[in-house]
PDB file of C-alpha atoms in Angstrom:
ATOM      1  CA  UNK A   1       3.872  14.230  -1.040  1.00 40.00           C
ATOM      2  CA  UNK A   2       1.207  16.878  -2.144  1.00 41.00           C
ATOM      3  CA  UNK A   3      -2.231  17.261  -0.156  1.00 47.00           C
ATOM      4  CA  UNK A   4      -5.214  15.372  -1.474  1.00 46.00           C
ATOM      5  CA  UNK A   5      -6.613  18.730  -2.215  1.00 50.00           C
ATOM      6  CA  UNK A   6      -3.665  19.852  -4.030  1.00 53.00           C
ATOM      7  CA  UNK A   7      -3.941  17.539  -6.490  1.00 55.00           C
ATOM      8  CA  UNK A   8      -5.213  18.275  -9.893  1.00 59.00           C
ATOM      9  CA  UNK A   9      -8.470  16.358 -11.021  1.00 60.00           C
ATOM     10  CA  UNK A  10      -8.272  17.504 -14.328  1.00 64.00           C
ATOM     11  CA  UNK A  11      -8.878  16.200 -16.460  1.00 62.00           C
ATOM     12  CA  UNK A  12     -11.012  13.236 -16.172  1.00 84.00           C
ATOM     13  CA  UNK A  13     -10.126   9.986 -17.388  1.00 93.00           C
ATOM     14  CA  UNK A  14     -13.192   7.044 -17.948  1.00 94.00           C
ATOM     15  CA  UNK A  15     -12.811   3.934 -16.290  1.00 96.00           C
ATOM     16  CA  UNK A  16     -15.137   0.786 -16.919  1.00 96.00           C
ATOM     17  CA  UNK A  17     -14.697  -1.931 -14.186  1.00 97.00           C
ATOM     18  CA  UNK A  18     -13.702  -5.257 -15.560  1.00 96.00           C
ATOM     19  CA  UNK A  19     -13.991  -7.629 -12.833  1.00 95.00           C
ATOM     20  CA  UNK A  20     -14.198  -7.147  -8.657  1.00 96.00           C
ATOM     21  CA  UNK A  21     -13.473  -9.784  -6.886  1.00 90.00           C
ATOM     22  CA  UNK A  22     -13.543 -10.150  -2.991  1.00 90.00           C
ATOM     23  CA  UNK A  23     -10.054 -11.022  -1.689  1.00 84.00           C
ATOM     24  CA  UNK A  24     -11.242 -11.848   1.905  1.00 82.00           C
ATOM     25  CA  UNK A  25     -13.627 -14.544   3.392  1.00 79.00           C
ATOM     26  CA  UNK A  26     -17.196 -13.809   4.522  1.00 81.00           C
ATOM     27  CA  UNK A  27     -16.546 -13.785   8.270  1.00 78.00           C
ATOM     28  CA  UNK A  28     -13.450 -11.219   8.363  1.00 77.00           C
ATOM     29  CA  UNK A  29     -13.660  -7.316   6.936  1.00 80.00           C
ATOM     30  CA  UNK A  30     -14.443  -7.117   2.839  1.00 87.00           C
ATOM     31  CA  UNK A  31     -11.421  -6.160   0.684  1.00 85.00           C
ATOM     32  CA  UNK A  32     -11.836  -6.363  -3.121  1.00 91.00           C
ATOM     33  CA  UNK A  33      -9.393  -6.437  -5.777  1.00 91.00           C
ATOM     34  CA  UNK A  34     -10.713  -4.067  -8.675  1.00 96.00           C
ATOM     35  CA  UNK A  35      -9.621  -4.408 -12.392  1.00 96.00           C
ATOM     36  CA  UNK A  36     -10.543  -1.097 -14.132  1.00 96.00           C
ATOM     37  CA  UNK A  37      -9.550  -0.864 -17.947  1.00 96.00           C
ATOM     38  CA  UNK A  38      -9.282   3.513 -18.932  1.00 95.00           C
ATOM     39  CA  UNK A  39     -11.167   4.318 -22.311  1.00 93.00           C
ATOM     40  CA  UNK A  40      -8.791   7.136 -23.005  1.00 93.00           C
ATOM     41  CA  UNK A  41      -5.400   5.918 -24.861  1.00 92.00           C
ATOM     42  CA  UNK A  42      -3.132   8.911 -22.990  1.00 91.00           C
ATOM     43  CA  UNK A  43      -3.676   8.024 -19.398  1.00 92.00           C
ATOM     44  CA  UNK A  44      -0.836   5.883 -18.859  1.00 92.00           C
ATOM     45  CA  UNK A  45       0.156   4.928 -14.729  1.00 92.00           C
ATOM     46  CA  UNK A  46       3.405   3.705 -13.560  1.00 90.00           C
ATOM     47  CA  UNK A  47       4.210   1.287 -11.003  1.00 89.00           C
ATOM     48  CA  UNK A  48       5.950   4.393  -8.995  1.00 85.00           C
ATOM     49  CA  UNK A  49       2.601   6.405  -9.697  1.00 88.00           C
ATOM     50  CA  UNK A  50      -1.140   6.682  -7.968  1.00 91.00           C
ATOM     51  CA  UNK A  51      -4.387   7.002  -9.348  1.00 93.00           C
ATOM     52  CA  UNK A  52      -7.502   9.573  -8.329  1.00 92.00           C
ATOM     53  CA  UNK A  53     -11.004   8.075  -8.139  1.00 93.00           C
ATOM     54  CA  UNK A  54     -13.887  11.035  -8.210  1.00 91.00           C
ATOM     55  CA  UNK A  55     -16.842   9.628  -6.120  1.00 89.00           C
ATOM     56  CA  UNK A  56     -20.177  11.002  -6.672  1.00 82.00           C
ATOM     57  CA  UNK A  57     -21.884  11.665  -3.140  1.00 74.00           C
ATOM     58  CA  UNK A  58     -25.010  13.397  -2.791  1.00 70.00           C
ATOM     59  CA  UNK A  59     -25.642  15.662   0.399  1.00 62.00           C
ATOM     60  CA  UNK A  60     -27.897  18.063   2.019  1.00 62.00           C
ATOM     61  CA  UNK A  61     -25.402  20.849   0.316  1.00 57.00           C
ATOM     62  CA  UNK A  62     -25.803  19.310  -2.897  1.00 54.00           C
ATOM     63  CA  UNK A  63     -24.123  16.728  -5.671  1.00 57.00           C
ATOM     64  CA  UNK A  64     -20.536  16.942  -4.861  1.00 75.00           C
ATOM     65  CA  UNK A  65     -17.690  14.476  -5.459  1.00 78.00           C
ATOM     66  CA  UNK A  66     -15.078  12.759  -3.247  1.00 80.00           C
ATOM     67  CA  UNK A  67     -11.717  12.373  -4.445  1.00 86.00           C
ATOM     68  CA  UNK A  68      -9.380   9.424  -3.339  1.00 88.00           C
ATOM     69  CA  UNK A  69      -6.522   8.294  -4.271  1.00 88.00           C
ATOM     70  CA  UNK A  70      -5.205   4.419  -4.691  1.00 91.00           C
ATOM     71  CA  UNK A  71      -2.146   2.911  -5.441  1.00 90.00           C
ATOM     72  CA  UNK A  72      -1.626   0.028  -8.361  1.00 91.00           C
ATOM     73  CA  UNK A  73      -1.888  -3.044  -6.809  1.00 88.00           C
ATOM     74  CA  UNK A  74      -0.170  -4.763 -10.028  1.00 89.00           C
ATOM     75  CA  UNK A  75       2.232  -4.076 -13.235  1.00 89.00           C
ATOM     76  CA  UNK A  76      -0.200  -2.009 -15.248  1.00 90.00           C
ATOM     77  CA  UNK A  77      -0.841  -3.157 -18.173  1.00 90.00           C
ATOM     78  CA  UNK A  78      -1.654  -1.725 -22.151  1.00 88.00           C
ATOM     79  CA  UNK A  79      -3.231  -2.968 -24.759  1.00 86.00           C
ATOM     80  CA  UNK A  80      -4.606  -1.901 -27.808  1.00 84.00           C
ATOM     81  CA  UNK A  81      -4.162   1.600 -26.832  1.00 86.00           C
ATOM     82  CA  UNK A  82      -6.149   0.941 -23.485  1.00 93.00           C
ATOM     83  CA  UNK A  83      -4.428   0.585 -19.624  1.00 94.00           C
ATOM     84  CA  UNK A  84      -5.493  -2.248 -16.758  1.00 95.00           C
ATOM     85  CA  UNK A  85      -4.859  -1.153 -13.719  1.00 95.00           C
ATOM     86  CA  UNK A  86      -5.728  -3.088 -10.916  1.00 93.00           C
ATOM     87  CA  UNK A  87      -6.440  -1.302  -7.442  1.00 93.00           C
ATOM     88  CA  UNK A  88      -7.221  -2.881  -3.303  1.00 90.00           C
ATOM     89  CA  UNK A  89     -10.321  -1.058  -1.908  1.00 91.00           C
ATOM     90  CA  UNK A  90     -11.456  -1.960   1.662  1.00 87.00           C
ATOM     91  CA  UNK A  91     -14.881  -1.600   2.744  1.00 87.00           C
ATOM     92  CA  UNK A  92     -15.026   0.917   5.248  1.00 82.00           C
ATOM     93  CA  UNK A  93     -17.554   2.801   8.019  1.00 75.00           C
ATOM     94  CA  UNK A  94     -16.861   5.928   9.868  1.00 71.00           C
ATOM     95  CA  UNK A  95     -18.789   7.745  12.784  1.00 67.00           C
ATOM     96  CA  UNK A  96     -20.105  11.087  13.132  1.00 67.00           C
ATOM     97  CA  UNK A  97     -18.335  12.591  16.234  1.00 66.00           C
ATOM     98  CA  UNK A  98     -21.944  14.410  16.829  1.00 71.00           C
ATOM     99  CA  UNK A  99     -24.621  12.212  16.839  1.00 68.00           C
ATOM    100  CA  UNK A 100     -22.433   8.962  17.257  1.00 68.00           C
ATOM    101  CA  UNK A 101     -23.913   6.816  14.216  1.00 75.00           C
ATOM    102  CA  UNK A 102     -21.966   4.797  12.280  1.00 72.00           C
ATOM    103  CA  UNK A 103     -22.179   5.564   8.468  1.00 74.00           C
ATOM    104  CA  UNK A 104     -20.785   3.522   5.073  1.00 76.00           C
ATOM    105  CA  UNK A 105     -17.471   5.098   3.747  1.00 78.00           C
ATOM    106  CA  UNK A 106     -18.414   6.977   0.709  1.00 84.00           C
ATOM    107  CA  UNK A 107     -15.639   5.874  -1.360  1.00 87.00           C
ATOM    108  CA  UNK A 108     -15.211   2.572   0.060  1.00 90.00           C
ATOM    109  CA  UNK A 109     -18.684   1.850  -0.531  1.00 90.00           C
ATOM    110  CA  UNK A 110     -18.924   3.116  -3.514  1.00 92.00           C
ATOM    111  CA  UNK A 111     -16.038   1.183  -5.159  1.00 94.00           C
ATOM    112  CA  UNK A 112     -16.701  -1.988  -3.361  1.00 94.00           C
ATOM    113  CA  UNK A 113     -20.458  -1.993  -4.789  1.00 94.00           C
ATOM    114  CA  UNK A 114     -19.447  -1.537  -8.205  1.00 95.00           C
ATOM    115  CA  UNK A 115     -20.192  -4.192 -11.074  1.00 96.00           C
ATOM    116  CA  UNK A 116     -18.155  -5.018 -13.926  1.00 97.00           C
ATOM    117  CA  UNK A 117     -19.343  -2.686 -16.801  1.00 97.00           C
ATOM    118  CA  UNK A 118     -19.929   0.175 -14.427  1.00 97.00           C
ATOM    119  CA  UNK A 119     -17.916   2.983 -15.068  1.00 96.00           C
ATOM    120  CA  UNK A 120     -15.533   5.612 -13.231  1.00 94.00           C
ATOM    121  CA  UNK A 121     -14.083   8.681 -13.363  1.00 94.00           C
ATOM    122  CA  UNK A 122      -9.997   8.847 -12.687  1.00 94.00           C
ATOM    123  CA  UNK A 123      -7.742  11.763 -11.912  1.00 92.00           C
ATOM    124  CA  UNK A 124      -3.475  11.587 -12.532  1.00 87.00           C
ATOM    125  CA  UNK A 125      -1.659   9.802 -12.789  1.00 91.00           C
ATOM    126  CA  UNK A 126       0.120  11.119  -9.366  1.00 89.00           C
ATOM    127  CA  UNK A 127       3.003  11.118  -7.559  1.00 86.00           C
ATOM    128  CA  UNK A 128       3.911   8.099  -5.129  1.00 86.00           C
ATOM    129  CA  UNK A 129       6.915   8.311  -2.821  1.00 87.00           C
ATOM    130  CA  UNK A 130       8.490   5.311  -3.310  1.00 90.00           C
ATOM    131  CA  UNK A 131      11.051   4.924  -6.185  1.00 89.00           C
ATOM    132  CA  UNK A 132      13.126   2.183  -7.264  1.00 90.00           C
ATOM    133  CA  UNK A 133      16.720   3.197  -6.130  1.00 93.00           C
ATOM    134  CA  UNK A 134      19.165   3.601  -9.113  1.00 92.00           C
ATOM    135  CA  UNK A 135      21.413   1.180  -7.015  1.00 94.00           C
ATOM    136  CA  UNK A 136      20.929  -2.214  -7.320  1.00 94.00           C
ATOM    137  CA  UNK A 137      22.404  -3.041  -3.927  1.00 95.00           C
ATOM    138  CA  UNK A 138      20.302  -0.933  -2.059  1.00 96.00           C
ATOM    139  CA  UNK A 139      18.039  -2.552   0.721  1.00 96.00           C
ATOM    140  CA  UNK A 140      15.020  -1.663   1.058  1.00 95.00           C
ATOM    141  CA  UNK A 141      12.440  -2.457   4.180  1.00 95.00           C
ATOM    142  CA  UNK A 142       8.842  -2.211   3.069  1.00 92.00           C
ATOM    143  CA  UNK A 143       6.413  -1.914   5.670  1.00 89.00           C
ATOM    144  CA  UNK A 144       2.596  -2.417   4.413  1.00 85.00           C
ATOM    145  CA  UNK A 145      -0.366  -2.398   6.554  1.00 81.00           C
ATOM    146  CA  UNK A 146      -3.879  -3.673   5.366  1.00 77.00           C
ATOM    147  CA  UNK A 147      -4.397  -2.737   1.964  1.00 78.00           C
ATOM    148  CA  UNK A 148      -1.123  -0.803   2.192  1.00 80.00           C
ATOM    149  CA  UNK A 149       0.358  -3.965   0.457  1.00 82.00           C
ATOM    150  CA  UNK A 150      -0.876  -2.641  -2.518  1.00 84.00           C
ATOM    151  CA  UNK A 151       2.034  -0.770  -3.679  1.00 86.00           C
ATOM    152  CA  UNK A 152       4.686  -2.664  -2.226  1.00 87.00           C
ATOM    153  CA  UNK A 153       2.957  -5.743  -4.214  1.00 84.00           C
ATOM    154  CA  UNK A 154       3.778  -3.667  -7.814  1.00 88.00           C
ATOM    155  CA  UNK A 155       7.102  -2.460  -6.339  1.00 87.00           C
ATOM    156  CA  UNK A 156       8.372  -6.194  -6.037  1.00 87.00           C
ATOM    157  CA  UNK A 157       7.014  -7.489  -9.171  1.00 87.00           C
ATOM    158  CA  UNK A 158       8.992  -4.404 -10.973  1.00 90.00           C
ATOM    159  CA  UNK A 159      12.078  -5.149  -9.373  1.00 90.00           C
ATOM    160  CA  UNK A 160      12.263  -8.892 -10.196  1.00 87.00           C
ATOM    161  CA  UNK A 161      10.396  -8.773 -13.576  1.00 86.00           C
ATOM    162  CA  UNK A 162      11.723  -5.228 -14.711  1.00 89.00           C
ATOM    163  CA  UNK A 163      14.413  -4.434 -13.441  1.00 90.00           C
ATOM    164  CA  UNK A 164      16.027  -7.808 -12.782  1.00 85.00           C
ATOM    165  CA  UNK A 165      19.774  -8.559 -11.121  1.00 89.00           C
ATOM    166  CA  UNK A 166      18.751  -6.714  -7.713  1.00 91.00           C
ATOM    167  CA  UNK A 167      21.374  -7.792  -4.874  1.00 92.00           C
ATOM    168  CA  UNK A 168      20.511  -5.553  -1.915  1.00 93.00           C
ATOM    169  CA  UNK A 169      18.071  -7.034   0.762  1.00 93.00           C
ATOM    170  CA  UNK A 170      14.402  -6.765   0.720  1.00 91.00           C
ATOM    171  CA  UNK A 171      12.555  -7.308   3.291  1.00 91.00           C
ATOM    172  CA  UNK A 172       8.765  -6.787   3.490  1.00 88.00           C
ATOM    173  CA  UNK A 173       6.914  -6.733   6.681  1.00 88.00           C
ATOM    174  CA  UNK A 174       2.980  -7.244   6.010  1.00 82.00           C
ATOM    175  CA  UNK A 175       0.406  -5.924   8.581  1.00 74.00           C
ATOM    176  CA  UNK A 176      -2.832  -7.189   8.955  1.00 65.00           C
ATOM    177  CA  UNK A 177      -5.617  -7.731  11.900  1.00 58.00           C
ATOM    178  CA  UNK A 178      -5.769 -11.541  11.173  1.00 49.00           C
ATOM    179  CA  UNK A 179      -4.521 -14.615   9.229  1.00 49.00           C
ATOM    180  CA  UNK A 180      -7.908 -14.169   6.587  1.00 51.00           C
ATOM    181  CA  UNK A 181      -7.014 -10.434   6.093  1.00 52.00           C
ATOM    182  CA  UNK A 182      -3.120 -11.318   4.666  1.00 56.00           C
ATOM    183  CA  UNK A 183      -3.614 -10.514   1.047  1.00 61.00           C
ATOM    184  CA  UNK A 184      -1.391 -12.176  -1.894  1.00 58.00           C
ATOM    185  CA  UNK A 185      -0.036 -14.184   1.115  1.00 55.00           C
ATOM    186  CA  UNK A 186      -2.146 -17.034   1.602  1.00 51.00           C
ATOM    187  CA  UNK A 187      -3.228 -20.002   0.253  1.00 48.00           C
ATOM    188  CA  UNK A 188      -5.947 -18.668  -2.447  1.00 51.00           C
ATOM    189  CA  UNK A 189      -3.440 -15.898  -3.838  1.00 53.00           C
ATOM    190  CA  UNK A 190      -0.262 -16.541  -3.099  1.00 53.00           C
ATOM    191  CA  UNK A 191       1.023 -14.371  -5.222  1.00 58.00           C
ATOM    192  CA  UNK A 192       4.447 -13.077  -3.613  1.00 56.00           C
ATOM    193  CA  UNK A 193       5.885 -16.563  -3.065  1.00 57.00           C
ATOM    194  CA  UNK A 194       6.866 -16.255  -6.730  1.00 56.00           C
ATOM    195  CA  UNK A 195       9.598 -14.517  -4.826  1.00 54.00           C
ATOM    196  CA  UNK A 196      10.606 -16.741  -2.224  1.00 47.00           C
ATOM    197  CA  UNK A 197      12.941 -18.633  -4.152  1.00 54.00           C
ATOM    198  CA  UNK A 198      15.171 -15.082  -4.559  1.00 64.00           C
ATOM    199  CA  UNK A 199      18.251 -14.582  -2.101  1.00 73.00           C
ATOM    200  CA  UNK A 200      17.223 -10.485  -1.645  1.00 79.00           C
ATOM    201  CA  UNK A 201      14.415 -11.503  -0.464  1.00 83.00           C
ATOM    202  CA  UNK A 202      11.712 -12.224   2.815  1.00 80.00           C
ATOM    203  CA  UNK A 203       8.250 -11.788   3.445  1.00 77.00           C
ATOM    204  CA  UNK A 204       6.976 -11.723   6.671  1.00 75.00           C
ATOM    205  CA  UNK A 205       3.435 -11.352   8.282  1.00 68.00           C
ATOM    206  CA  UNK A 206       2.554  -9.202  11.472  1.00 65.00           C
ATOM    207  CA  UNK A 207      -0.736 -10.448  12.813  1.00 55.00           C
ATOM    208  CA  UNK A 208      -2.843  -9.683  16.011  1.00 53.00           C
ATOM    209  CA  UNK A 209      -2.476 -12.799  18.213  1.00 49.00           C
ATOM    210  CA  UNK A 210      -5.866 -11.894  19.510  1.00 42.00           C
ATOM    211  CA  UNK A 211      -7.842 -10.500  16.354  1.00 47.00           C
ATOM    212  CA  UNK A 212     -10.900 -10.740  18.000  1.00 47.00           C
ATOM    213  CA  UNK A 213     -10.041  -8.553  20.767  1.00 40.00           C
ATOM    214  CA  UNK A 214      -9.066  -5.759  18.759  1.00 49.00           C
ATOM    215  CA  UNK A 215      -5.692  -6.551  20.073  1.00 44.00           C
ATOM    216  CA  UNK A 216      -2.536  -4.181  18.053  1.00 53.00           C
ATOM    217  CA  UNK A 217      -1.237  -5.981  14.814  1.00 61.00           C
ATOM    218  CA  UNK A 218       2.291  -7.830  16.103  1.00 74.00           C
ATOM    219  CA  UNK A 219       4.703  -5.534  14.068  1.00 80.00           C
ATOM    220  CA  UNK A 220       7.086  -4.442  16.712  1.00 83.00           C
ATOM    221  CA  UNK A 221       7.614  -8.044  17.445  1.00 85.00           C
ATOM    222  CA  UNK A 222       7.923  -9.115  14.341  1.00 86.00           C
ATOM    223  CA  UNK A 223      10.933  -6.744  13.639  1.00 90.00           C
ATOM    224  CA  UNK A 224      12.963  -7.244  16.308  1.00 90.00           C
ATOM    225  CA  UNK A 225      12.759 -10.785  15.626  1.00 89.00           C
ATOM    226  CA  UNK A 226      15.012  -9.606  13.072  1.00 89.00           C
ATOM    227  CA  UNK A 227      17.208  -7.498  15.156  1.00 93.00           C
ATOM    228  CA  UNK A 228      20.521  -8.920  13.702  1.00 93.00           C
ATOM    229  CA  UNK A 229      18.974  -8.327   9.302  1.00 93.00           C
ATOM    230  CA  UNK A 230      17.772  -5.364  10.323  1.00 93.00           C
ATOM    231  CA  UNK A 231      20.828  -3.758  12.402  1.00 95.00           C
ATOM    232  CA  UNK A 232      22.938  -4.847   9.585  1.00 95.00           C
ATOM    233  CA  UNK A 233      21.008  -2.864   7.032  1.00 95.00           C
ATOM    234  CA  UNK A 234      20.392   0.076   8.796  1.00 95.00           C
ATOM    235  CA  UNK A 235      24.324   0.421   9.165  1.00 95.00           C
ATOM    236  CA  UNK A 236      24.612   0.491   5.646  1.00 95.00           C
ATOM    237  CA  UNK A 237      24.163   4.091   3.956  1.00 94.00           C
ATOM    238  CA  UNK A 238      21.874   2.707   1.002  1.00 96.00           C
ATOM    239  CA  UNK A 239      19.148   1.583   2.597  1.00 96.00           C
ATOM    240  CA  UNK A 240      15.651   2.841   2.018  1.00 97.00           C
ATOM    241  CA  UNK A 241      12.836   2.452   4.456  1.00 96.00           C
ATOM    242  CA  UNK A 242       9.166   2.544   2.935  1.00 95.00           C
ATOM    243  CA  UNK A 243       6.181   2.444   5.084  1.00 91.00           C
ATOM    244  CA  UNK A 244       2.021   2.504   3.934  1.00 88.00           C
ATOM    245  CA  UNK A 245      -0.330   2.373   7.057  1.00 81.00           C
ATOM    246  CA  UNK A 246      -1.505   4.284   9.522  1.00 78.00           C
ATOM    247  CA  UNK A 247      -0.771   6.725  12.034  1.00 81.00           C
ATOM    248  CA  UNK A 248      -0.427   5.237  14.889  1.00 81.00           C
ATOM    249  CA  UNK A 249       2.133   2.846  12.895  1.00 83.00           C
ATOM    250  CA  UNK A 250       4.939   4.926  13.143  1.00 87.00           C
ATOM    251  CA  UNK A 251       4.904   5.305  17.268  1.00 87.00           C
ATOM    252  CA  UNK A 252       5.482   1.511  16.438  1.00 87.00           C
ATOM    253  CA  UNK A 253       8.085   1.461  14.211  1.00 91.00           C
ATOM    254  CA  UNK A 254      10.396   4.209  16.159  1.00 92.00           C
ATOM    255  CA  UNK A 255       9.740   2.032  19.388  1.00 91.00           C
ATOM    256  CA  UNK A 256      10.811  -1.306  17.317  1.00 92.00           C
ATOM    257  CA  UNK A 257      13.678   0.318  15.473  1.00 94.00           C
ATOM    258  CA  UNK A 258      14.781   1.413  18.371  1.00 95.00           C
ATOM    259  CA  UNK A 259      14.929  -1.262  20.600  1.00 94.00           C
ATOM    260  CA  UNK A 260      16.821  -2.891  16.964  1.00 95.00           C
ATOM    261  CA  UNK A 261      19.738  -0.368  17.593  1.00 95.00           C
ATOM    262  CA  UNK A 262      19.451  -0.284  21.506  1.00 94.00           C
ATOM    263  CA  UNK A 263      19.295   3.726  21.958  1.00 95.00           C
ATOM    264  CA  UNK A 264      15.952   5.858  20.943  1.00 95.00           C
ATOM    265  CA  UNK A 265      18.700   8.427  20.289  1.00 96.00           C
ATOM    266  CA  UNK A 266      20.493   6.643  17.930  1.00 96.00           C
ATOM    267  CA  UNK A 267      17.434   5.570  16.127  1.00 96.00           C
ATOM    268  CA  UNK A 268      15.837   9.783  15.806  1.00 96.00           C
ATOM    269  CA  UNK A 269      19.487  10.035  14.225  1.00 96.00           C
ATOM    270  CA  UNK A 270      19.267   7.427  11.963  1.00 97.00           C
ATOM    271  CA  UNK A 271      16.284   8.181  10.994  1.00 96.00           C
ATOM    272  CA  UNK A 272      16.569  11.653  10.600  1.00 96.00           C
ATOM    273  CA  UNK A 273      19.836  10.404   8.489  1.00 96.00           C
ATOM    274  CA  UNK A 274      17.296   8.447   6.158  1.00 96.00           C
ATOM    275  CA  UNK A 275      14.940  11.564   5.594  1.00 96.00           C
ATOM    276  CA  UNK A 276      17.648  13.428   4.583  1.00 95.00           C
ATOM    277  CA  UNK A 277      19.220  11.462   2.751  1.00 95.00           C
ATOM    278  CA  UNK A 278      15.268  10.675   0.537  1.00 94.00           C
ATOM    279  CA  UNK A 279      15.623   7.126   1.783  1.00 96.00           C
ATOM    280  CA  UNK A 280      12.424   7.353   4.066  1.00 95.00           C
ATOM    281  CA  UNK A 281       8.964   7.752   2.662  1.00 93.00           C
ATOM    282  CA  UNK A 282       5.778   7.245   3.659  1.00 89.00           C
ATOM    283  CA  UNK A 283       1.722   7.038   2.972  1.00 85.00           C
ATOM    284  CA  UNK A 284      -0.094   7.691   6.166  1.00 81.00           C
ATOM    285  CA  UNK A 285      -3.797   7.068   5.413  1.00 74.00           C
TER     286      UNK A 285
END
């Protein structure tokens, strides 16, 4: 996938926020789900697409913007010659490795202070790296930390809604710090139980046992749990492996995968079979 800066940001496309609504309870980290409705009828975003946001931030060096992009968190929607998109912004602080202060995200900030009727400027669409397989008994493993669930969300509701008949596996491991941080997973917005009922697929959460101690998100454990699924799918040659998180995340997920196949060596190859072969991608954010 291209660099941030690579991107085009022309040209602009006006956004006006229809509703924002906080996904998360008071006492755990804020994370807002943001309708935006584009003015202009030729922006049009696919579920296999992402979205710029230009942020306006003001500086000692002058007005300059910050651009960010953000996956749909939903089947976009037209009507009347006008898209919905709906998008998962986390509020977010950052500190300056000089003077050690803690400062609000710009974007994050920005996005999560916004009020419906407030309006936006939007770059794309662009690229994402995840595409529906042409095969519809591929597996596919979908890793999704935090608001990384965001894509994966869309993905799922396109395969069962759009594309329909899928037989491979799915299997979507969900990341998140605690049990009031799982998004579209809980008892408020349950949204991916709609699923539950199919064969292909699983949902599973990864939580920190000890949120409150900063302790790591449980994901290695909670895929080798599933040694037996997963060792079955990776020996097949269509399966696709789709991860959005962070960094650190994939030291994880080679540890995990392989402990799953009982030789790191075996797991560098397989993996190295899967880049290849365009049936690993990633968004590392």
């Amino acid at each position: 996938m291209s660099h941030l800066a690579d991107l085009d940001q022309r040209p602009h496309f006006h956004a006006t926020v229809k509703q924002s609504k906080r996904l998360t309870p008071a006492e755990a980290d804020e994370i807002r789900e943001i309708t935006l409705e584009v003015q202009e009828p030729n922006f049009d975003c696919a579920v296999d697409q992402s979205f710029g946001v230009l942020v306006p931030h003001e500086s000692e060096f002058g007005t300059s913007f910050h651009h960010r992009l953000y996956s749909v968190a939903d089947l976009p929607d037209k009507k009347s010659g006008k898209q919905t998109l709906k998008m998962l912004v986390k509020r977010c602080a950052y500190v300056d490795e000089f003077s050690g202060e803690q400062y609000p995200g710009v974007a994050s900030s920005f996005l999560c202070d916004r009020q419906p009727g407030d309006r936006i400027l939007l770059t794309g669409p662009h690229g994402l790296p995840f595409e529906v397989p042409e095969d519809k008994t591929s597996n596919l493993i979908l890793i999704g930390m935090g608001t990384g669930i965001a894509p994966f969300r869309a993905f799922i509701k396109h395969i069962y809604h759009n594309v329909k008949d899928w037989e491979g596996k799915i299997k979507l491991f969900y990341g998140a710090k605690s049990g009031l941080e799982v998004l579209y997973m809980n008892d408020q917005e349950d949204d991916l139980k709609n699923y539950y009922d199919q064969e292909t697929f699983e949902a599973i959460q990864a939580l920190s046992p000890r949120p409150h101690m900063n302790d790591p998100i449980a994901l290695e454990e909670a895929l080798t749990d599933r040694t037996k699924d997963i060792l079955e799918m990776l020996n097949q040659t269509n399966t696709y492996i789709y991860l959005a998180g962070y960094e650190q995340v994939k030291e994880v997920l080679d540890k995990a995968f392989s402990t799953i196949m009982q030789s790191h060596d075996k797991w560098l190859l397989r993996k190295a079979e899967l880049i290849a072969g365009k049936k690993w991608a990633e968004i590392i954010y």
